[in-house]
Amino acid sequence: MAAAAPPPPPSAAPEPSMAPPETIPIGHPVFTRIRLATPSDVPFIHKLIHQMAVFERLTHLFSATESSLSSNLFLSPPFHSFTIFLLELSSSPIPPLLSPSPSFTPIEKTFNFDIPLNDPEKEAFSIYYGNQQVIIGGFVLFFPNYSTFLGKPGFYVEDLFVRECYRRKGFGKMLLSAVAKQAVKMGYGRVEWVVLDWNVNAITFYEQMGAKVLPEWRICRLTGDALQAYQNANV
Amino acid sequence: MAAAAPPPPPSAAPEPSMAPPETIPIGHPVFTRIRLATPSDVPFIHKLIHQMAVFERLTHLFSATESSLSSNLFLSPPFHSFTIFLLELSSSPIPPLLSPSPSFTPIEKTFNFDIPLNDPEKEAFSIYYGNQQVIIGGFVLFFPNYSTFLGKPGFYVEDLFVRECYRRKGFGKMLLSAVAKQAVKMGYGRVEWVVLDWNVNAITFYEQMGAKVLPEWRICRLTGDALQAYQNANV
């Protein structure tokens, strides 16, 4: 998609009351890029995960720290284990990465919105490439899983999160389709994730994109004291 | 657990009709070992997965071949990606592995059954260590997953399968607890898997071992043509 023309200076804008209904809106371009996260992004990732826990009202389950994330992520080459794509946004074209990963070519897309996106946390999620400010808008964390029936891997999407001020704009779809594209590129058979059964809007969205919601399977989880106890169940 | 005494020669056995009801049964020891699978086990793994598909009446979803398994498994060190434990059984003590993995010390346990286990497919699932015949009785396939809230990995158990003639003896529990033990050893936070919601016996079994069945989450799956199409959803 081509970049939209920059808005004209304010003096050239018509009075709102004078604009006829058929006026083409003056666009606000948003340049976006999906790139692989790196260890230096951990502070952003930690803040995004915490926002997700707040959104899901699950902060009582939240115990990740920047330190725990740093020690457990980025230990394997991208796509072979836990992998994070970050969504970057900017009002200007985003400069190329200085050290791009040979494993992944960033995906770029330019959006054009009628009204500017107001980000009240802009500074807390800013990266500077030279002088240019770029905003981290969301992330997707995924890793390989395996289907013995297919005899091949897939990707499991653990988290997909877009910050509140950037929702309902297509950015979540952009992140998820980047995972699908990578799966196809690697010859993988599936992309899977989970959804809460009462989240009807999400289920409708997923079904419209062609996903199947499996009605019969339930997740079993062994954790905490029960996990500690069960490790010796066979002795 | 100590090995049981071997049964006495047939000539020493009492006539069945003369045995008083309180006679202690003469035991049939079964020596078992859980070890890491290796590439040379792929023919067994393929047969086990196919039996699992038959048991689950899902052969229409089964497309794995020995070749597809070989090309997708054993590419990473054990526990860092897709990992398989095999269950070996023998009527005699199982010889030590010639090339044990430094990543995992096999788990051994001796069972003692009242009646011998009759295995109609013994030859198809036999490995010979020198002259000694050892039977492959089942497997568990698992791989790391990741909890962003915990900020650390866990294990996801994709398949747990014990061949029919060895079921309801504690071998499945032995395989699953071996995964739990490895998770604890690595400092991982969870072991997870899925169960069909109508499989009440399995759910009861899992709850008794301390696992929680999460009622609200549903699996979403994007595969086949829908996966191919969605990869370009953001272009």
mmCIF file with all atom_site columns, C-alpha atoms in Angstrom, chain A residues 34 49 52-53 56 58 61-65 68-69 72-73 76 80-82 107 109 139 141 143-153 158-159 172-174 176-178 180-181 183-185 188-198 205-206 209-224 226-228 230-235, chain B residues 34 49 52-53 56 58 61-65 68-69 72-73 76 80-82 107 109 139 141 143-153 158-159 172-174 176-178 180-181 183-185 188-198 205-206 209-224 226-228 230-235:
data_model
loop_
_atom_site.group_PDB
_atom_site.id
_atom_site.type_symbol
_atom_site.label_atom_id
_atom_site.label_alt_id
_atom_site.label_comp_id
_atom_site.label_asym_id
_atom_site.label_entity_id
_atom_site.label_seq_id
_atom_site.pdbx_PDB_ins_code
_atom_site.Cartn_x
_atom_site.Cartn_y
_atom_site.Cartn_z
_atom_site.occupancy
_atom_site.B_iso_or_equiv
_atom_site.pdbx_formal_charge
_atom_site.auth_seq_id
_atom_site.auth_comp_id
_atom_site.auth_asym_id
_atom_site.auth_atom_id
_atom_site.pdbx_PDB_model_num
ATOM 1   C CA . ILE A 1 34  ? 6.324   -6.080  12.411 1.00 0.00 ? 34  ILE A CA 1
ATOM 2   C CA . ILE A 1 49  ? 2.334   -8.387  29.312 1.00 0.00 ? 49  ILE A CA 1
ATOM 3   C CA . MET A 1 52  ? -2.577  -7.706  29.150 1.00 0.00 ? 52  MET A CA 1
ATOM 4   C CA . ALA A 1 53  ? -2.922  -9.114  32.681 1.00 0.00 ? 53  ALA A CA 1
ATOM 5   C CA . GLU A 1 56  ? -7.831  -9.862  31.457 1.00 0.00 ? 56  GLU A CA 1
ATOM 6   C CA . LEU A 1 58  ? -5.610  -11.728 35.903 1.00 0.00 ? 58  LEU A CA 1
ATOM 7   C CA . LEU A 1 61  ? -1.557  -14.661 38.200 1.00 0.00 ? 61  LEU A CA 1
ATOM 8   C CA . PHE A 1 62  ? 1.102   -12.231 37.012 1.00 0.00 ? 62  PHE A CA 1
ATOM 9   C CA . SER A 1 63  ? 4.570   -12.882 38.370 1.00 0.00 ? 63  SER A CA 1
ATOM 10  C CA . ALA A 1 64  ? 6.821   -12.263 35.336 1.00 0.00 ? 64  ALA A CA 1
ATOM 11  C CA . THR A 1 65  ? 9.700   -9.849  35.847 1.00 0.00 ? 65  THR A CA 1
ATOM 12  C CA . SER A 1 68  ? 12.595  -13.795 34.399 1.00 0.00 ? 68  SER A CA 1
ATOM 13  C CA . LEU A 1 69  ? 11.720  -12.855 30.820 1.00 0.00 ? 69  LEU A CA 1
ATOM 14  C CA . ASN A 1 72  ? 13.904  -17.494 29.479 1.00 0.00 ? 72  ASN A CA 1
ATOM 15  C CA . LEU A 1 73  ? 13.521  -15.759 26.125 1.00 0.00 ? 73  LEU A CA 1
ATOM 16  C CA . SER A 1 76  ? 17.130  -20.244 20.691 1.00 0.00 ? 76  SER A CA 1
ATOM 17  C CA . HIS A 1 80  ? 12.700  -22.685 16.980 1.00 0.00 ? 80  HIS A CA 1
ATOM 18  C CA . SER A 1 81  ? 11.399  -21.832 20.416 1.00 0.00 ? 81  SER A CA 1
ATOM 19  C CA . PHE A 1 82  ? 9.606   -18.875 22.068 1.00 0.00 ? 82  PHE A CA 1
ATOM 20  C CA . ILE A 1 107 ? 6.541   -6.805  7.369  1.00 0.00 ? 107 ILE A CA 1
ATOM 21  C CA . LYS A 1 109 ? 2.167   -1.686  5.984  1.00 0.00 ? 109 LYS A CA 1
ATOM 22  C CA . PHE A 1 139 ? 3.074   -8.033  20.310 1.00 0.00 ? 139 PHE A CA 1
ATOM 23  C CA . LEU A 1 141 ? 4.347   -14.462 21.369 1.00 0.00 ? 141 LEU A CA 1
ATOM 24  C CA . PHE A 1 143 ? 6.389   -21.094 19.603 1.00 0.00 ? 143 PHE A CA 1
ATOM 25  C CA . PRO A 1 144 ? 6.404   -24.407 17.749 1.00 0.00 ? 144 PRO A CA 1
ATOM 26  C CA . ASN A 1 145 ? 4.049   -27.158 18.782 1.00 0.00 ? 145 ASN A CA 1
ATOM 27  C CA . TYR A 1 146 ? 3.771   -30.606 17.217 1.00 0.00 ? 146 TYR A CA 1
ATOM 28  C CA . SER A 1 147 ? 1.020   -32.719 15.724 1.00 0.00 ? 147 SER A CA 1
ATOM 29  C CA . THR A 1 148 ? 1.920   -36.384 15.782 1.00 0.00 ? 148 THR A CA 1
ATOM 30  C CA . PHE A 1 149 ? -0.991  -37.125 13.451 1.00 0.00 ? 149 PHE A CA 1
ATOM 31  C CA . LEU A 1 150 ? 0.301   -34.666 10.849 1.00 0.00 ? 150 LEU A CA 1
ATOM 32  C CA . GLY A 1 151 ? 3.879   -35.671 11.629 1.00 0.00 ? 151 GLY A CA 1
ATOM 33  C CA . LYS A 1 152 ? 4.890   -32.033 11.549 1.00 0.00 ? 152 LYS A CA 1
ATOM 34  C CA . PRO A 1 153 ? 5.096   -28.886 13.633 1.00 0.00 ? 153 PRO A CA 1
ATOM 35  C CA . GLU A 1 158 ? 0.379   -17.906 23.508 1.00 0.00 ? 158 GLU A CA 1
ATOM 36  C CA . ASP A 1 159 ? -0.388  -14.191 23.485 1.00 0.00 ? 159 ASP A CA 1
ATOM 37  C CA . GLY A 1 172 ? -4.137  -7.687  15.667 1.00 0.00 ? 172 GLY A CA 1
ATOM 38  C CA . LYS A 1 173 ? -4.978  -9.253  12.327 1.00 0.00 ? 173 LYS A CA 1
ATOM 39  C CA . MET A 1 174 ? -1.654  -7.990  10.970 1.00 0.00 ? 174 MET A CA 1
ATOM 40  C CA . LEU A 1 176 ? -1.666  -12.957 13.570 1.00 0.00 ? 176 LEU A CA 1
ATOM 41  C CA . SER A 1 177 ? -1.344  -13.169 9.807  1.00 0.00 ? 177 SER A CA 1
ATOM 42  C CA . ALA A 1 178 ? 2.408   -12.614 10.164 1.00 0.00 ? 178 ALA A CA 1
ATOM 43  C CA . ALA A 1 180 ? 0.383   -17.624 9.668  1.00 0.00 ? 180 ALA A CA 1
ATOM 44  C CA . LYS A 1 181 ? 2.731   -16.450 6.913  1.00 0.00 ? 181 LYS A CA 1
ATOM 45  C CA . ALA A 1 183 ? 4.042   -21.063 9.433  1.00 0.00 ? 183 ALA A CA 1
ATOM 46  C CA . VAL A 1 184 ? 3.353   -21.491 5.715  1.00 0.00 ? 184 VAL A CA 1
ATOM 47  C CA . LYS A 1 185 ? 6.903   -20.437 4.861  1.00 0.00 ? 185 LYS A CA 1
ATOM 48  C CA . TYR A 1 188 ? 4.089   -26.029 9.167  1.00 0.00 ? 188 TYR A CA 1
ATOM 49  C CA . GLY A 1 189 ? 0.604   -27.496 9.319  1.00 0.00 ? 189 GLY A CA 1
ATOM 50  C CA . ARG A 1 190 ? -1.292  -25.370 11.813 1.00 0.00 ? 190 ARG A CA 1
ATOM 51  C CA . VAL A 1 191 ? -1.541  -22.222 13.862 1.00 0.00 ? 191 VAL A CA 1
ATOM 52  C CA . GLU A 1 192 ? -3.383  -22.710 17.154 1.00 0.00 ? 192 GLU A CA 1
ATOM 53  C CA . TRP A 1 193 ? -4.363  -20.609 20.172 1.00 0.00 ? 193 TRP A CA 1
ATOM 54  C CA . VAL A 1 194 ? -7.072  -20.557 22.824 1.00 0.00 ? 194 VAL A CA 1
ATOM 55  C CA . VAL A 1 195 ? -10.057 -18.337 23.482 1.00 0.00 ? 195 VAL A CA 1
ATOM 56  C CA . LEU A 1 196 ? -12.453 -17.969 26.421 1.00 0.00 ? 196 LEU A CA 1
ATOM 57  C CA . ASP A 1 197 ? -15.789 -19.607 25.600 1.00 0.00 ? 197 ASP A CA 1
ATOM 58  C CA . TRP A 1 198 ? -17.802 -16.530 26.683 1.00 0.00 ? 198 TRP A CA 1
ATOM 59  C CA . PHE A 1 205 ? -13.671 -12.891 14.619 1.00 0.00 ? 205 PHE A CA 1
ATOM 60  C CA . TYR A 1 206 ? -11.659 -16.119 14.593 1.00 0.00 ? 206 TYR A CA 1
ATOM 61  C CA . MET A 1 209 ? -10.835 -15.634 9.496  1.00 0.00 ? 209 MET A CA 1
ATOM 62  C CA . GLY A 1 210 ? -11.303 -19.348 8.808  1.00 0.00 ? 210 GLY A CA 1
ATOM 63  C CA . ALA A 1 211 ? -10.252 -20.809 12.151 1.00 0.00 ? 211 ALA A CA 1
ATOM 64  C CA . LYS A 1 212 ? -12.155 -23.657 13.757 1.00 0.00 ? 212 LYS A CA 1
ATOM 65  C CA . VAL A 1 213 ? -13.045 -23.483 17.439 1.00 0.00 ? 213 VAL A CA 1
ATOM 66  C CA . LEU A 1 214 ? -12.785 -27.028 18.818 1.00 0.00 ? 214 LEU A CA 1
ATOM 67  C CA . PRO A 1 215 ? -15.735 -27.488 21.171 1.00 0.00 ? 215 PRO A CA 1
ATOM 68  C CA . GLU A 1 216 ? -14.763 -30.687 22.991 1.00 0.00 ? 216 GLU A CA 1
ATOM 69  C CA . TRP A 1 217 ? -11.199 -30.232 24.195 1.00 0.00 ? 217 TRP A CA 1
ATOM 70  C CA . ARG A 1 218 ? -10.370 -28.939 27.668 1.00 0.00 ? 218 ARG A CA 1
ATOM 71  C CA . ILE A 1 219 ? -6.988  -27.814 28.948 1.00 0.00 ? 219 ILE A CA 1
ATOM 72  C CA . CYS A 1 220 ? -5.536  -29.690 31.931 1.00 0.00 ? 220 CYS A CA 1
ATOM 73  C CA . ARG A 1 221 ? -2.910  -27.957 34.039 1.00 0.00 ? 221 ARG A CA 1
ATOM 74  C CA . LEU A 1 222 ? -0.602  -29.369 36.679 1.00 0.00 ? 222 LEU A CA 1
ATOM 75  C CA . THR A 1 223 ? 1.201   -26.646 38.589 1.00 0.00 ? 223 THR A CA 1
ATOM 76  C CA . GLY A 1 224 ? 2.442   -25.513 41.993 1.00 0.00 ? 224 GLY A CA 1
ATOM 77  C CA . ALA A 1 226 ? 0.526   -30.617 42.736 1.00 0.00 ? 226 ALA A CA 1
ATOM 78  C CA . LEU A 1 227 ? 3.335   -30.527 40.154 1.00 0.00 ? 227 LEU A CA 1
ATOM 79  C CA . GLN A 1 228 ? 5.960   -30.894 42.855 1.00 0.00 ? 228 GLN A CA 1
ATOM 80  C CA . TYR A 1 230 ? 3.407   -35.639 41.066 1.00 0.00 ? 230 TYR A CA 1
ATOM 81  C CA . GLN A 1 231 ? 7.024   -35.743 39.952 1.00 0.00 ? 231 GLN A CA 1
ATOM 82  C CA . ASN A 1 232 ? 7.538   -38.598 42.423 1.00 0.00 ? 232 ASN A CA 1
ATOM 83  C CA . ALA A 1 233 ? 4.287   -40.410 41.636 1.00 0.00 ? 233 ALA A CA 1
ATOM 84  C CA . ASN A 1 234 ? 6.160   -43.226 39.958 1.00 0.00 ? 234 ASN A CA 1
ATOM 85  C CA . VAL A 1 235 ? 8.766   -43.925 42.637 1.00 0.00 ? 235 VAL A CA 1
ATOM 86  C CA . ILE B 1 34  ? 11.720  -44.738 30.645 1.00 0.00 ? 34  ILE B CA 1
ATOM 87  C CA . ILE B 1 49  ? 1.060   -43.015 16.829 1.00 0.00 ? 49  ILE B CA 1
ATOM 88  C CA . MET B 1 52  ? -3.294  -44.074 18.961 1.00 0.00 ? 52  MET B CA 1
ATOM 89  C CA . ALA B 1 53  ? -5.150  -42.745 15.901 1.00 0.00 ? 53  ALA B CA 1
ATOM 90  C CA . GLU B 1 56  ? -9.188  -42.370 19.020 1.00 0.00 ? 56  GLU B CA 1
ATOM 91  C CA . LEU B 1 58  ? -9.107  -40.399 14.089 1.00 0.00 ? 58  LEU B CA 1
ATOM 92  C CA . LEU B 1 61  ? -6.565  -37.193 10.398 1.00 0.00 ? 61  LEU B CA 1
ATOM 93  C CA . PHE B 1 62  ? -3.473  -39.390 10.368 1.00 0.00 ? 62  PHE B CA 1
ATOM 94  C CA . SER B 1 63  ? -0.910  -38.494 7.734  1.00 0.00 ? 63  SER B CA 1
ATOM 95  C CA . ALA B 1 64  ? 2.410   -38.906 9.573  1.00 0.00 ? 64  ALA B CA 1
ATOM 96  C CA . THR B 1 65  ? 5.013   -41.094 7.901  1.00 0.00 ? 65  THR B CA 1
ATOM 97  C CA . SER B 1 68  ? 7.953   -36.933 8.120  1.00 0.00 ? 68  SER B CA 1
ATOM 98  C CA . LEU B 1 69  ? 8.663   -37.873 11.729 1.00 0.00 ? 69  LEU B CA 1
ATOM 99  C CA . ASN B 1 72  ? 10.846  -33.054 12.147 1.00 0.00 ? 72  ASN B CA 1
ATOM 100 C CA . LEU B 1 73  ? 11.982  -34.773 15.336 1.00 0.00 ? 73  LEU B CA 1
ATOM 101 C CA . SER B 1 76  ? 17.129  -29.929 18.916 1.00 0.00 ? 76  SER B CA 1
ATOM 102 C CA . HIS B 1 80  ? 14.421  -27.773 24.145 1.00 0.00 ? 80  HIS B CA 1
ATOM 103 C CA . SER B 1 81  ? 11.893  -28.780 21.524 1.00 0.00 ? 81  SER B CA 1
ATOM 104 C CA . PHE B 1 82  ? 9.808   -31.876 20.700 1.00 0.00 ? 82  PHE B CA 1
ATOM 105 C CA . ILE B 1 107 ? 13.879  -43.926 35.181 1.00 0.00 ? 107 ILE B CA 1
ATOM 106 C CA . LYS B 1 109 ? 10.850  -49.337 38.117 1.00 0.00 ? 109 LYS B CA 1
ATOM 107 C CA . PHE B 1 139 ? 5.401   -43.166 24.758 1.00 0.00 ? 139 PHE B CA 1
ATOM 108 C CA . LEU B 1 141 ? 5.644   -36.670 23.375 1.00 0.00 ? 141 LEU B CA 1
ATOM 109 C CA . PHE B 1 143 ? 7.707   -29.883 24.270 1.00 0.00 ? 143 PHE B CA 1
ATOM 110 C CA . PRO B 1 144 ? 8.235   -26.552 26.011 1.00 0.00 ? 144 PRO B CA 1
ATOM 111 C CA . ASN B 1 145 ? 5.462   -24.002 26.078 1.00 0.00 ? 145 ASN B CA 1
ATOM 112 C CA . TYR B 1 146 ? 5.594   -20.571 27.676 1.00 0.00 ? 146 TYR B CA 1
ATOM 113 C CA . SER B 1 147 ? 3.528   -18.646 30.186 1.00 0.00 ? 147 SER B CA 1
ATOM 114 C CA . THR B 1 148 ? 4.046   -14.921 29.822 1.00 0.00 ? 148 THR B CA 1
ATOM 115 C CA . PHE B 1 149 ? 2.272   -14.358 33.148 1.00 0.00 ? 149 PHE B CA 1
ATOM 116 C CA . LEU B 1 150 ? 4.705   -16.674 34.964 1.00 0.00 ? 150 LEU B CA 1
ATOM 117 C CA . GLY B 1 151 ? 7.570   -15.410 32.821 1.00 0.00 ? 151 GLY B CA 1
ATOM 118 C CA . LYS B 1 152 ? 8.810   -18.953 32.416 1.00 0.00 ? 152 LYS B CA 1
ATOM 119 C CA . PRO B 1 153 ? 8.377   -22.111 30.387 1.00 0.00 ? 153 PRO B CA 1
ATOM 120 C CA . GLU B 1 158 ? 0.906   -33.573 23.088 1.00 0.00 ? 158 GLU B CA 1
ATOM 121 C CA . ASP B 1 159 ? 0.494   -37.356 23.367 1.00 0.00 ? 159 ASP B CA 1
ATOM 122 C CA . GLY B 1 172 ? 0.751   -43.986 31.919 1.00 0.00 ? 172 GLY B CA 1
ATOM 123 C CA . LYS B 1 173 ? 1.210   -42.439 35.343 1.00 0.00 ? 173 LYS B CA 1
ATOM 124 C CA . MET B 1 174 ? 4.885   -43.405 35.215 1.00 0.00 ? 174 MET B CA 1
ATOM 125 C CA . LEU B 1 176 ? 3.432   -38.507 32.927 1.00 0.00 ? 176 LEU B CA 1
ATOM 126 C CA . SER B 1 177 ? 5.237   -38.203 36.232 1.00 0.00 ? 177 SER B CA 1
ATOM 127 C CA . ALA B 1 178 ? 8.552   -38.484 34.376 1.00 0.00 ? 178 ALA B CA 1
ATOM 128 C CA . ALA B 1 180 ? 6.542   -33.630 35.740 1.00 0.00 ? 180 ALA B CA 1
ATOM 129 C CA . LYS B 1 181 ? 9.878   -34.582 37.280 1.00 0.00 ? 181 LYS B CA 1
ATOM 130 C CA . ALA B 1 183 ? 9.704   -29.926 34.527 1.00 0.00 ? 183 ALA B CA 1
ATOM 131 C CA . VAL B 1 184 ? 10.547  -29.499 38.213 1.00 0.00 ? 184 VAL B CA 1
ATOM 132 C CA . LYS B 1 185 ? 14.200  -30.263 37.536 1.00 0.00 ? 185 LYS B CA 1
ATOM 133 C CA . TYR B 1 188 ? 9.477   -24.977 34.826 1.00 0.00 ? 188 TYR B CA 1
ATOM 134 C CA . GLY B 1 189 ? 6.131   -23.771 36.138 1.00 0.00 ? 189 GLY B CA 1
ATOM 135 C CA . ARG B 1 190 ? 3.541   -26.072 34.596 1.00 0.00 ? 190 ARG B CA 1
ATOM 136 C CA . VAL B 1 191 ? 2.733   -29.258 32.759 1.00 0.00 ? 191 VAL B CA 1
ATOM 137 C CA . GLU B 1 192 ? -0.319  -28.963 30.518 1.00 0.00 ? 192 GLU B CA 1
ATOM 138 C CA . TRP B 1 193 ? -2.268  -31.168 28.118 1.00 0.00 ? 193 TRP B CA 1
ATOM 139 C CA . VAL B 1 194 ? -5.814  -31.463 26.780 1.00 0.00 ? 194 VAL B CA 1
ATOM 140 C CA . VAL B 1 195 ? -8.637  -33.921 27.360 1.00 0.00 ? 195 VAL B CA 1
ATOM 141 C CA . LEU B 1 196 ? -11.980 -34.505 25.638 1.00 0.00 ? 196 LEU B CA 1
ATOM 142 C CA . ASP B 1 197 ? -14.812 -33.115 27.762 1.00 0.00 ? 197 ASP B CA 1
ATOM 143 C CA . TRP B 1 198 ? -16.852 -36.337 27.538 1.00 0.00 ? 198 TRP B CA 1
ATOM 144 C CA . PHE B 1 205 ? -7.936  -39.478 36.838 1.00 0.00 ? 205 PHE B CA 1
ATOM 145 C CA . TYR B 1 206 ? -6.332  -36.108 36.096 1.00 0.00 ? 206 TYR B CA 1
ATOM 146 C CA . MET B 1 209 ? -3.488  -36.455 40.418 1.00 0.00 ? 209 MET B CA 1
ATOM 147 C CA . GLY B 1 210 ? -3.907  -32.786 41.304 1.00 0.00 ? 210 GLY B CA 1
ATOM 148 C CA . ALA B 1 211 ? -4.422  -31.297 37.846 1.00 0.00 ? 211 ALA B CA 1
ATOM 149 C CA . LYS B 1 212 ? -7.012  -28.622 37.185 1.00 0.00 ? 212 LYS B CA 1
ATOM 150 C CA . VAL B 1 213 ? -9.303  -28.909 34.182 1.00 0.00 ? 213 VAL B CA 1
ATOM 151 C CA . LEU B 1 214 ? -9.882  -25.380 32.868 1.00 0.00 ? 214 LEU B CA 1
ATOM 152 C CA . PRO B 1 215 ? -13.564 -25.184 31.902 1.00 0.00 ? 215 PRO B CA 1
ATOM 153 C CA . GLU B 1 216 ? -13.647 -21.934 29.892 1.00 0.00 ? 216 GLU B CA 1
ATOM 154 C CA . TRP B 1 217 ? -10.853 -22.151 27.356 1.00 0.00 ? 217 TRP B CA 1
ATOM 155 C CA . ARG B 1 218 ? -11.400 -23.425 23.819 1.00 0.00 ? 218 ARG B CA 1
ATOM 156 C CA . ILE B 1 219 ? -8.762  -24.321 21.256 1.00 0.00 ? 219 ILE B CA 1
ATOM 157 C CA . CYS B 1 220 ? -8.760  -22.399 17.972 1.00 0.00 ? 220 CYS B CA 1
ATOM 158 C CA . ARG B 1 221 ? -7.096  -23.958 14.962 1.00 0.00 ? 221 ARG B CA 1
ATOM 159 C CA . LEU B 1 222 ? -6.178  -22.427 11.620 1.00 0.00 ? 222 LEU B CA 1
ATOM 160 C CA . THR B 1 223 ? -5.096  -25.044 9.116  1.00 0.00 ? 223 THR B CA 1
ATOM 161 C CA . GLY B 1 224 ? -5.264  -26.129 5.480  1.00 0.00 ? 224 GLY B CA 1
ATOM 162 C CA . ALA B 1 226 ? -7.685  -21.193 5.648  1.00 0.00 ? 226 ALA B CA 1
ATOM 163 C CA . LEU B 1 227 ? -4.073  -21.037 6.877  1.00 0.00 ? 227 LEU B CA 1
ATOM 164 C CA . GLN B 1 228 ? -2.799  -20.522 3.347  1.00 0.00 ? 228 GLN B CA 1
ATOM 165 C CA . TYR B 1 230 ? -4.761  -15.953 6.099  1.00 0.00 ? 230 TYR B CA 1
ATOM 166 C CA . GLN B 1 231 ? -1.021  -15.541 5.635  1.00 0.00 ? 231 GLN B CA 1
ATOM 167 C CA . ASN B 1 232 ? -1.773  -12.710 3.208  1.00 0.00 ? 232 ASN B CA 1
ATOM 168 C CA . ALA B 1 233 ? -4.542  -11.141 5.270  1.00 0.00 ? 233 ALA B CA 1
ATOM 169 C CA . ASN B 1 234 ? -2.351  -8.168  6.103  1.00 0.00 ? 234 ASN B CA 1
ATOM 170 C CA . VAL B 1 235 ? -1.139  -7.333  2.612  1.00 0.00 ? 235 VAL B CA 1
#
